[in-house]
CSV table of C-alpha atoms in Angstrom, one decimal:
chain,number,residue,atom,x,y,z
A,18,ARG,CA,-29.4,15.1,14.5
A,19,LYS,CA,-31.7,12.1,14.6
A,20,ALA,CA,-31.0,8.5,13.8
A,21,LYS,CA,-33.3,5.5,13.7
A,22,ILE,CA,-32.4,1.9,13.2
A,23,SER,CA,-34.9,-0.8,12.5
A,24,TYR,CA,-34.5,-4.6,12.1
A,25,GLY,CA,-36.7,-7.2,10.3
A,26,GLY,CA,-34.4,-9.3,8.2
A,27,ASP,CA,-33.1,-6.1,6.7
A,28,THR,CA,-31.3,-3.4,8.7
A,29,THR,CA,-32.5,0.2,8.0
A,30,LEU,CA,-30.8,3.3,9.2
A,31,ASN,CA,-32.6,6.6,8.9
A,32,ILE,CA,-30.7,9.8,9.6
A,33,HIS,CA,-32.0,13.4,9.8
A,34,ASN,CA,-29.6,16.2,10.2
A,35,PRO,CA,-31.6,19.4,10.9
A,36,ALA,CA,-31.0,22.8,9.6
A,37,PHE,CA,-27.8,24.5,10.8
A,38,GLN,CA,-25.6,27.5,10.4
A,39,VAL,CA,-21.9,27.4,11.2
A,40,ASP,CA,-19.2,30.1,11.0
A,41,TYR,CA,-15.6,29.0,10.2
A,42,ALA,CA,-12.6,31.2,10.6
A,43,LEU,CA,-10.3,30.9,7.6
A,44,LYS,CA,-7.9,33.5,8.8
A,45,ALA,CA,-7.8,36.0,11.6
A,46,ASP,CA,-9.7,38.5,9.5
A,47,GLN,CA,-11.7,36.1,7.3
A,48,LYS,CA,-14.6,33.8,8.0
A,49,ILE,CA,-16.9,31.6,5.9
A,50,THR,CA,-20.6,30.9,6.9
A,51,ILE,CA,-22.2,27.6,6.0
A,52,GLU,CA,-26.0,27.4,6.1
A,53,SER,CA,-28.0,24.2,5.4
A,54,THR,CA,-31.6,23.4,5.5
A,55,GLY,CA,-30.8,19.8,6.7
A,56,ILE,CA,-30.0,16.4,5.2
A,57,ASP,CA,-32.1,13.3,5.2
A,58,MET,CA,-30.5,9.9,4.6
A,59,GLU,CA,-31.7,6.3,4.6
A,60,VAL,CA,-29.6,3.1,4.2
A,61,THR,CA,-30.9,-0.4,4.0
A,62,LEU,CA,-28.7,-3.6,4.2
A,63,ASN,CA,-30.1,-7.1,3.9
A,64,ALA,CA,-29.6,-9.7,6.5
A,65,ALA,CA,-26.9,-11.5,4.5
A,66,MET,CA,-25.1,-8.2,3.9
A,67,TYR,CA,-24.8,-8.6,0.2
A,68,GLU,CA,-27.5,-6.1,-1.0
A,69,TYR,CA,-28.0,-2.4,-0.1
A,70,LYS,CA,-30.2,0.5,-0.9
A,71,ALA,CA,-29.3,4.1,0.0
A,72,SER,CA,-30.8,7.6,-0.6
A,73,ALA,CA,-30.1,11.1,0.5
A,74,SER,CA,-31.6,14.5,-0.1
A,75,LEU,CA,-30.6,18.1,0.6
A,76,GLU,CA,-32.9,21.0,0.0
A,77,GLN,CA,-30.2,23.7,0.1
A,78,ILE,CA,-26.7,24.5,1.3
A,79,ASN,CA,-25.0,27.9,1.1
A,80,LEU,CA,-21.4,28.9,1.7
A,81,HIS,CA,-20.6,32.6,1.7
A,82,ASN,CA,-18.3,35.3,2.9
A,83,GLU,CA,-17.4,38.9,2.1
A,84,THR,CA,-16.0,38.0,-1.4
A,85,GLY,CA,-18.2,35.2,-2.7
A,86,ASN,CA,-21.3,33.0,-2.5
A,87,LEU,CA,-21.8,29.4,-3.4
A,88,THR,CA,-25.3,27.9,-3.4
A,89,VAL,CA,-26.5,24.3,-4.1
A,90,ASN,CA,-30.2,23.6,-4.4
A,91,LYS,CA,-32.2,20.4,-4.3
A,92,VAL,CA,-29.7,17.6,-4.3
A,93,LYS,CA,-31.0,14.0,-4.5
A,94,ILE,CA,-29.0,10.8,-4.5
A,95,GLN,CA,-30.2,7.2,-4.9
A,96,ALA,CA,-28.1,4.0,-5.1
A,97,SER,CA,-28.5,0.3,-4.8
A,98,GLY,CA,-26.1,-2.6,-5.2
A,99,GLU,CA,-25.1,-6.2,-4.5
A,100,LYS,CA,-21.8,-7.7,-3.6
A,101,ILE,CA,-19.7,-9.3,-6.3
A,102,ASN,CA,-16.9,-10.3,-4.0
A,103,ASP,CA,-15.2,-9.1,-0.8
A,104,TYR,CA,-13.9,-6.0,-2.6
A,105,LEU,CA,-16.4,-5.1,-5.4
A,106,TRP,CA,-20.1,-4.2,-5.5
A,107,ALA,CA,-22.3,-4.1,-8.6
A,108,GLY,CA,-25.1,-1.5,-8.6
A,109,LYS,CA,-26.8,1.5,-10.0
A,110,GLY,CA,-27.6,5.0,-8.9
A,111,LEU,CA,-29.0,8.3,-9.8
A,112,SER,CA,-28.0,11.8,-8.6
A,113,SER,CA,-29.6,15.2,-9.5
A,114,VAL,CA,-28.8,18.8,-8.7
A,115,ASN,CA,-31.5,21.4,-9.4
A,116,GLN,CA,-29.1,24.4,-9.3
A,117,PHE,CA,-25.5,25.2,-8.5
A,118,SER,CA,-24.4,28.8,-8.6
A,119,PHE,CA,-21.2,30.7,-7.7
A,120,ASN,CA,-20.5,34.4,-7.4
A,121,GLY,CA,-16.9,35.4,-6.7
A,122,PRO,CA,-14.5,38.3,-6.8
A,123,ASN,CA,-13.6,40.0,-10.1
A,124,ASP,CA,-17.0,39.2,-11.6
A,125,VAL,CA,-16.2,35.5,-11.6
A,126,THR,CA,-19.6,33.8,-11.9
A,127,PHE,CA,-21.1,30.6,-13.2
A,128,SER,CA,-24.2,28.5,-12.7
A,129,VAL,CA,-25.5,25.0,-13.4
A,130,GLU,CA,-29.1,24.0,-13.8
A,131,ASN,CA,-30.7,20.6,-13.8
A,132,LEU,CA,-27.8,18.3,-13.8
A,133,THR,CA,-28.6,14.5,-13.6
A,134,ASN,CA,-26.2,11.5,-13.6
A,135,ASP,CA,-27.3,7.9,-13.9
A,136,TYR,CA,-24.9,5.0,-13.7
A,137,GLU,CA,-25.0,1.2,-13.6
A,138,LEU,CA,-22.1,-1.2,-12.9
A,139,ASP,CA,-23.1,-4.8,-13.7
A,140,LYS,CA,-21.7,-8.2,-14.6
A,141,GLU,CA,-21.2,-8.6,-18.3
A,142,SER,CA,-20.1,-12.2,-17.7
A,143,GLU,CA,-18.6,-14.2,-14.8
A,144,THR,CA,-15.2,-12.6,-15.6
A,145,ASN,CA,-16.1,-9.1,-16.9
A,146,LEU,CA,-18.0,-6.0,-15.8
A,147,THR,CA,-19.8,-3.4,-17.9
A,148,PHE,CA,-20.3,0.2,-16.8
A,149,HIS,CA,-23.0,2.5,-18.2
A,150,TRP,CA,-23.1,6.3,-17.5
A,151,GLN,CA,-25.7,8.9,-18.6
A,152,SER,CA,-25.6,12.6,-17.9
A,153,THR,CA,-27.9,15.4,-18.8
A,154,LEU,CA,-27.4,19.1,-18.2
A,155,LYS,CA,-29.9,21.8,-19.0
A,156,THR,CA,-27.6,24.8,-18.6
A,157,LEU,CA,-24.1,25.7,-17.6
A,158,SER,CA,-23.6,29.4,-17.9
A,159,ALA,CA,-20.8,31.9,-17.3
A,160,PRO,CA,-19.9,35.3,-18.8
A,161,ASP,CA,-20.0,35.0,-22.6
A,162,PHE,CA,-20.5,31.2,-22.3
A,163,ALA,CA,-23.7,29.2,-22.4
A,164,LEU,CA,-23.7,25.4,-22.7
A,165,LYS,CA,-27.2,24.0,-23.0
A,166,ASP,CA,-29.1,20.7,-23.5
A,167,THR,CA,-26.0,18.6,-22.9
A,168,GLN,CA,-26.4,14.8,-23.1
A,169,LEU,CA,-23.8,12.2,-22.6
A,170,ASP,CA,-24.4,8.4,-22.9
A,171,LEU,CA,-21.4,6.1,-22.6
A,172,ARG,CA,-20.5,2.5,-21.8
A,173,PHE,CA,-17.3,0.7,-20.8
A,174,ASN,CA,-17.3,-3.0,-21.7
A,175,HIS,CA,-15.0,-5.9,-21.0
A,176,LEU,CA,-13.7,-4.6,-17.7
A,177,ASP,CA,-11.8,-7.5,-16.1
A,178,ILE,CA,-13.2,-8.3,-12.6
A,179,GLU,CA,-9.9,-9.9,-11.4
A,180,ALA,CA,-7.9,-6.9,-12.4
A,181,ILE,CA,-10.3,-4.4,-10.7
A,182,THR,CA,-10.5,-6.5,-7.6
A,183,ASP,CA,-6.7,-6.6,-7.5
A,184,TYR,CA,-6.6,-2.8,-7.6
A,185,VAL,CA,-9.1,-2.3,-4.8
A,186,GLN,CA,-7.5,-5.0,-2.7
A,187,SER,CA,-4.0,-3.7,-3.2
A,188,ILE,CA,-4.9,0.0,-2.5
A,189,ARG,CA,-6.8,-1.0,0.7
A,190,ALA,CA,-3.8,-3.2,1.8
A,191,MET,CA,-1.4,-0.3,1.2
A,192,TYR,CA,-3.4,2.1,3.3
A,193,GLU,CA,-3.9,-0.4,6.1
A,194,GLU,CA,-0.1,-1.0,6.1
A,195,SER,CA,0.5,2.7,6.2
A,196,GLU,CA,-1.6,3.0,9.4
A,197,GLN,CA,0.8,0.5,11.0
A,198,SER,CA,3.9,1.9,9.4
A,199,PRO,CA,3.5,5.4,8.0
A,200,LYS,CA,4.9,6.0,4.5
A,201,THR,CA,6.2,9.1,2.9
A,202,PRO,CA,4.2,10.7,0.1
A,203,LEU,CA,6.9,9.5,-2.3
A,204,GLU,CA,6.6,5.9,-1.1
A,205,VAL,CA,2.8,6.1,-1.4
A,206,ALA,CA,3.0,7.5,-4.9
A,207,THR,CA,5.6,4.9,-6.0
A,208,LYS,CA,3.5,2.1,-4.7
A,209,THR,CA,0.3,3.4,-6.2
A,210,THR,CA,2.0,3.7,-9.6
A,211,GLU,CA,3.2,0.1,-9.4
A,212,ILE,CA,-0.3,-1.1,-8.6
A,213,ALA,CA,-1.9,1.0,-11.4
A,214,SER,CA,0.6,-0.2,-13.9
A,215,ARG,CA,0.1,-3.9,-13.0
A,216,VAL,CA,-3.7,-3.5,-13.0
A,217,GLY,CA,-3.7,-1.4,-16.2
A,218,GLU,CA,-1.8,-4.1,-18.1
A,219,LYS,CA,-4.4,-6.7,-17.0
A,220,ILE,CA,-7.3,-4.5,-18.1
A,221,LEU,CA,-5.8,-3.8,-21.5
A,222,LYS,CA,-5.0,-7.4,-22.1
A,223,ASN,CA,-8.7,-8.0,-21.8
A,224,SER,CA,-9.5,-5.7,-24.8
A,225,PRO,CA,-11.7,-3.1,-23.1
A,226,GLU,CA,-14.1,-1.1,-25.2
A,227,LEU,CA,-15.5,2.4,-24.8
A,228,ILE,CA,-18.8,3.3,-26.6
A,229,ILE,CA,-20.0,6.9,-26.6
A,230,LYS,CA,-23.6,6.4,-27.8
A,231,ASN,CA,-24.4,10.0,-27.8
A,232,LEU,CA,-22.6,13.3,-27.0
A,233,SER,CA,-24.7,16.4,-27.9
A,234,PHE,CA,-24.8,20.0,-26.7
A,235,THR,CA,-25.6,23.6,-27.7
A,236,LEU,CA,-22.8,26.1,-27.2
A,237,ASN,CA,-23.7,29.8,-27.5
A,238,GLY,CA,-26.3,28.8,-30.1
A,239,GLY,CA,-24.2,26.3,-32.0
A,240,ASN,CA,-25.1,22.6,-32.1
A,241,PHE,CA,-23.0,19.5,-31.9
A,242,ILE,CA,-23.9,15.8,-32.1
A,243,GLY,CA,-21.5,12.9,-32.1
A,244,ASN,CA,-20.9,9.2,-31.3
A,245,SER,CA,-17.9,6.9,-31.2
A,246,THR,CA,-16.6,3.4,-30.5
A,247,THR,CA,-13.0,2.7,-29.4
A,248,GLN,CA,-11.5,-0.7,-28.5
A,249,PHE,CA,-8.0,-1.6,-27.4
A,250,ILE,CA,-7.1,-5.0,-28.9
A,251,GLY,CA,-5.0,-6.4,-26.1
A,252,ASP,CA,-4.9,-10.2,-26.7
A,253,SER,CA,-1.3,-10.1,-28.0
A,254,LEU,CA,-0.1,-7.5,-25.5
A,255,GLN,CA,2.9,-8.7,-23.5
A,256,SER,CA,3.7,-5.6,-21.4
A,257,LEU,CA,2.9,-1.9,-21.1
A,258,GLN,CA,6.4,-1.1,-22.3
A,259,GLU,CA,5.3,-2.0,-25.8
A,260,LEU,CA,2.9,1.0,-25.8
A,261,SER,CA,5.7,3.5,-25.4
A,262,ASN,CA,6.1,3.0,-29.2
A,263,SER,CA,3.3,5.2,-30.7
A,264,LYS,CA,3.1,3.0,-33.8
A,265,ALA,CA,2.6,-0.1,-31.7
A,266,LEU,CA,-0.1,1.7,-29.7
A,267,ASN,CA,-2.0,2.8,-32.8
A,268,GLU,CA,-2.0,-0.7,-34.3
A,269,LYS,CA,-3.8,-1.9,-31.2
A,270,LEU,CA,-6.6,0.7,-31.4
A,271,VAL,CA,-9.7,0.3,-33.4
A,272,SER,CA,-11.9,3.4,-33.4
A,273,SER,CA,-14.7,5.1,-35.3
A,274,ALA,CA,-16.6,8.3,-34.8
A,275,ASN,CA,-19.4,10.3,-36.4
A,276,ILE,CA,-19.6,14.1,-35.9
A,277,HIS,CA,-22.2,16.6,-37.0
A,278,PHE,CA,-22.2,20.3,-36.1
A,279,ASP,CA,-23.4,23.5,-37.6
A,280,LYS,CA,-21.8,26.8,-38.7
A,281,ASN,CA,-23.1,28.5,-35.5
A,282,LEU,CA,-20.9,26.3,-33.4
A,283,ALA,CA,-17.8,27.3,-35.4
A,284,ILE,CA,-18.8,30.9,-35.0
A,285,ALA,CA,-19.3,30.4,-31.2
A,286,ILE,CA,-15.8,28.8,-30.8
A,287,THR,CA,-14.2,31.4,-33.0
A,288,THR,CA,-15.7,34.2,-31.0
A,289,LEU,CA,-14.4,32.7,-27.7
A,290,GLY,CA,-11.0,32.2,-29.2
A,291,LEU,CA,-10.9,35.8,-30.6
A,292,LYS,CA,-11.9,37.2,-27.2
A,293,LYS,CA,-9.0,35.2,-25.5
A,294,GLN,CA,-6.5,36.5,-28.1
A,295,MET,CA,-7.6,40.1,-27.7
A,296,ALA,CA,-7.6,39.8,-23.9
A,297,ALA,CA,-4.0,38.5,-24.1
A,298,GLY,CA,-3.1,41.6,-26.1
A,299,GLY,CA,-4.8,43.9,-23.5
A,300,MET,CA,-7.9,44.6,-25.6
A,301,ASP,CA,-11.6,44.1,-24.7
A,302,ILE,CA,-13.7,42.5,-27.4
A,303,LYS,CA,-16.6,44.7,-26.3
A,304,SER,CA,-14.6,47.7,-27.6
A,305,LEU,CA,-15.2,46.6,-31.2
A,306,PRO,CA,-18.3,47.7,-33.0
A,307,PRO,CA,-20.7,44.8,-33.3
A,308,GLU,CA,-20.6,44.9,-37.1
A,309,GLN,CA,-16.8,44.7,-37.2
A,310,LEU,CA,-16.8,41.9,-34.7
A,311,GLU,CA,-19.4,39.9,-36.6
A,312,GLN,CA,-17.4,40.4,-39.9
A,313,MET,CA,-14.1,39.2,-38.2
A,314,VAL,CA,-15.7,36.1,-36.7
A,315,ASN,CA,-17.5,35.2,-39.9
A,316,VAL,CA,-14.4,35.5,-42.0
A,317,GLN,CA,-12.3,33.4,-39.6
A,318,ALA,CA,-14.9,30.7,-39.1
A,319,GLY,CA,-15.8,30.6,-42.8
A,320,THR,CA,-12.1,30.3,-43.8
A,321,PHE,CA,-11.5,27.5,-41.3
A,322,LEU,CA,-14.5,25.5,-42.5
A,323,GLN,CA,-13.9,26.0,-46.2
A,324,THR,CA,-10.2,25.0,-45.8
A,325,PHE,CA,-11.3,21.6,-44.3
A,326,VAL,CA,-14.0,21.2,-46.9
A,327,ASN,CA,-11.5,21.8,-49.7
A,328,GLN,CA,-9.1,19.3,-48.2
A,329,GLY,CA,-11.9,16.7,-48.0
A,330,TYR,CA,-11.9,16.4,-44.2
A,331,LEU,CA,-15.4,17.9,-43.9
A,332,SER,CA,-18.7,17.4,-45.9
A,333,HIS,CA,-21.5,20.0,-45.7
A,334,ASP,CA,-25.1,20.6,-46.5
A,335,ASN,CA,-25.6,24.4,-46.4
A,336,ASP,CA,-24.6,25.3,-42.8
A,337,GLN,CA,-24.5,21.8,-41.5
A,338,TYR,CA,-21.1,20.0,-41.4
A,339,PHE,CA,-20.3,16.3,-41.1
A,340,THR,CA,-17.2,14.2,-40.7
A,341,THR,CA,-16.2,10.7,-39.7
A,342,PHE,CA,-13.1,9.3,-38.1
A,343,GLU,CA,-11.7,5.7,-38.4
A,344,MET,CA,-8.7,4.1,-37.0
A,345,LYS,CA,-7.7,0.5,-37.7
A,346,ASP,CA,-4.4,-1.4,-38.2
A,347,GLY,CA,-2.5,1.9,-37.5
A,348,LYS,CA,-4.3,3.8,-40.2
A,349,ARG,CA,-6.3,6.9,-39.5
A,350,LEU,CA,-9.0,8.2,-41.9
A,351,ILE,CA,-11.0,11.4,-41.5
A,352,ASN,CA,-14.0,11.6,-43.8
A,353,GLY,CA,-12.4,8.7,-45.7
A,354,LYS,CA,-9.2,10.6,-46.3
A,355,ASP,CA,-5.8,9.5,-44.9
A,356,LEU,CA,-4.6,11.6,-42.0
A,357,PRO,CA,-0.8,11.5,-41.9
A,358,ILE,CA,0.8,12.2,-38.5
A,359,PRO,CA,4.6,12.3,-38.5
A,360,GLY,CA,6.1,9.7,-36.2
A,361,MET,CA,2.8,7.8,-35.8
């Protein structure tokens, strides 16, 4: 392992952890081997200690034993930020994983290819933060399951700085106190719940907003695209206890969503559900002739879609389906039609 520190107004720390192989004994008759090509890291902190930059890269790490193998290839992380106060940092970052694969016992396998995450936490105003997150995923595959071209773009707005600072400060103080006077797990859980409730109430009173600008993916050949906006109207909230009443909670939510999917997605979901049902009954879906399986799936998916079209909850153009969702003043509308939910 090599470390290098340089000064010049800024402080820069460079760390290189060379390739290694380690064997760990899990049990007397079991061990796991960890192999890594090495990790490179760099961290820079400015002289006033209110700005930082950091990066890390890993070419490959592999964990394996007699029953399974886990491999992660080409991991890169970049982050930078600046201090908001003694407890919070604004900043942005990017992480990427070229490939993640797992092979385990009983034919349990899955793999992930080209996953990237991009985030930014910034000041929306002097009292609020905004958080932006973007993810892309080329492929997540497992037996009978293939999720491709996934994109997620979301933003949280109106996050109260005072409330989030209170949470970080309180949690830190709790653990510092625990080092001096150890607490039982129950005491820690009780205190954490008290902090979360107090902070959650402050955040909700500030009317936070969640915007999903885009959620899209392809599942086993079926396509989905959606977006939504949800806001909690908290200016009249007195305490969290009010929200135990579902009607009161609904009246404080304002939400809208647009959804577009195709028939192939309904077929894909129906196929997965049918396989699960048959497996629960001790049958293998592969034992069915392909023509019979296709007919069963098409009938079930078609019946489901046509039922919701007839009820007015779905609109369609050939094999493309559309719907909207709206919630305001305690009323819920799907595709413009009222959605009655007993007790709500």
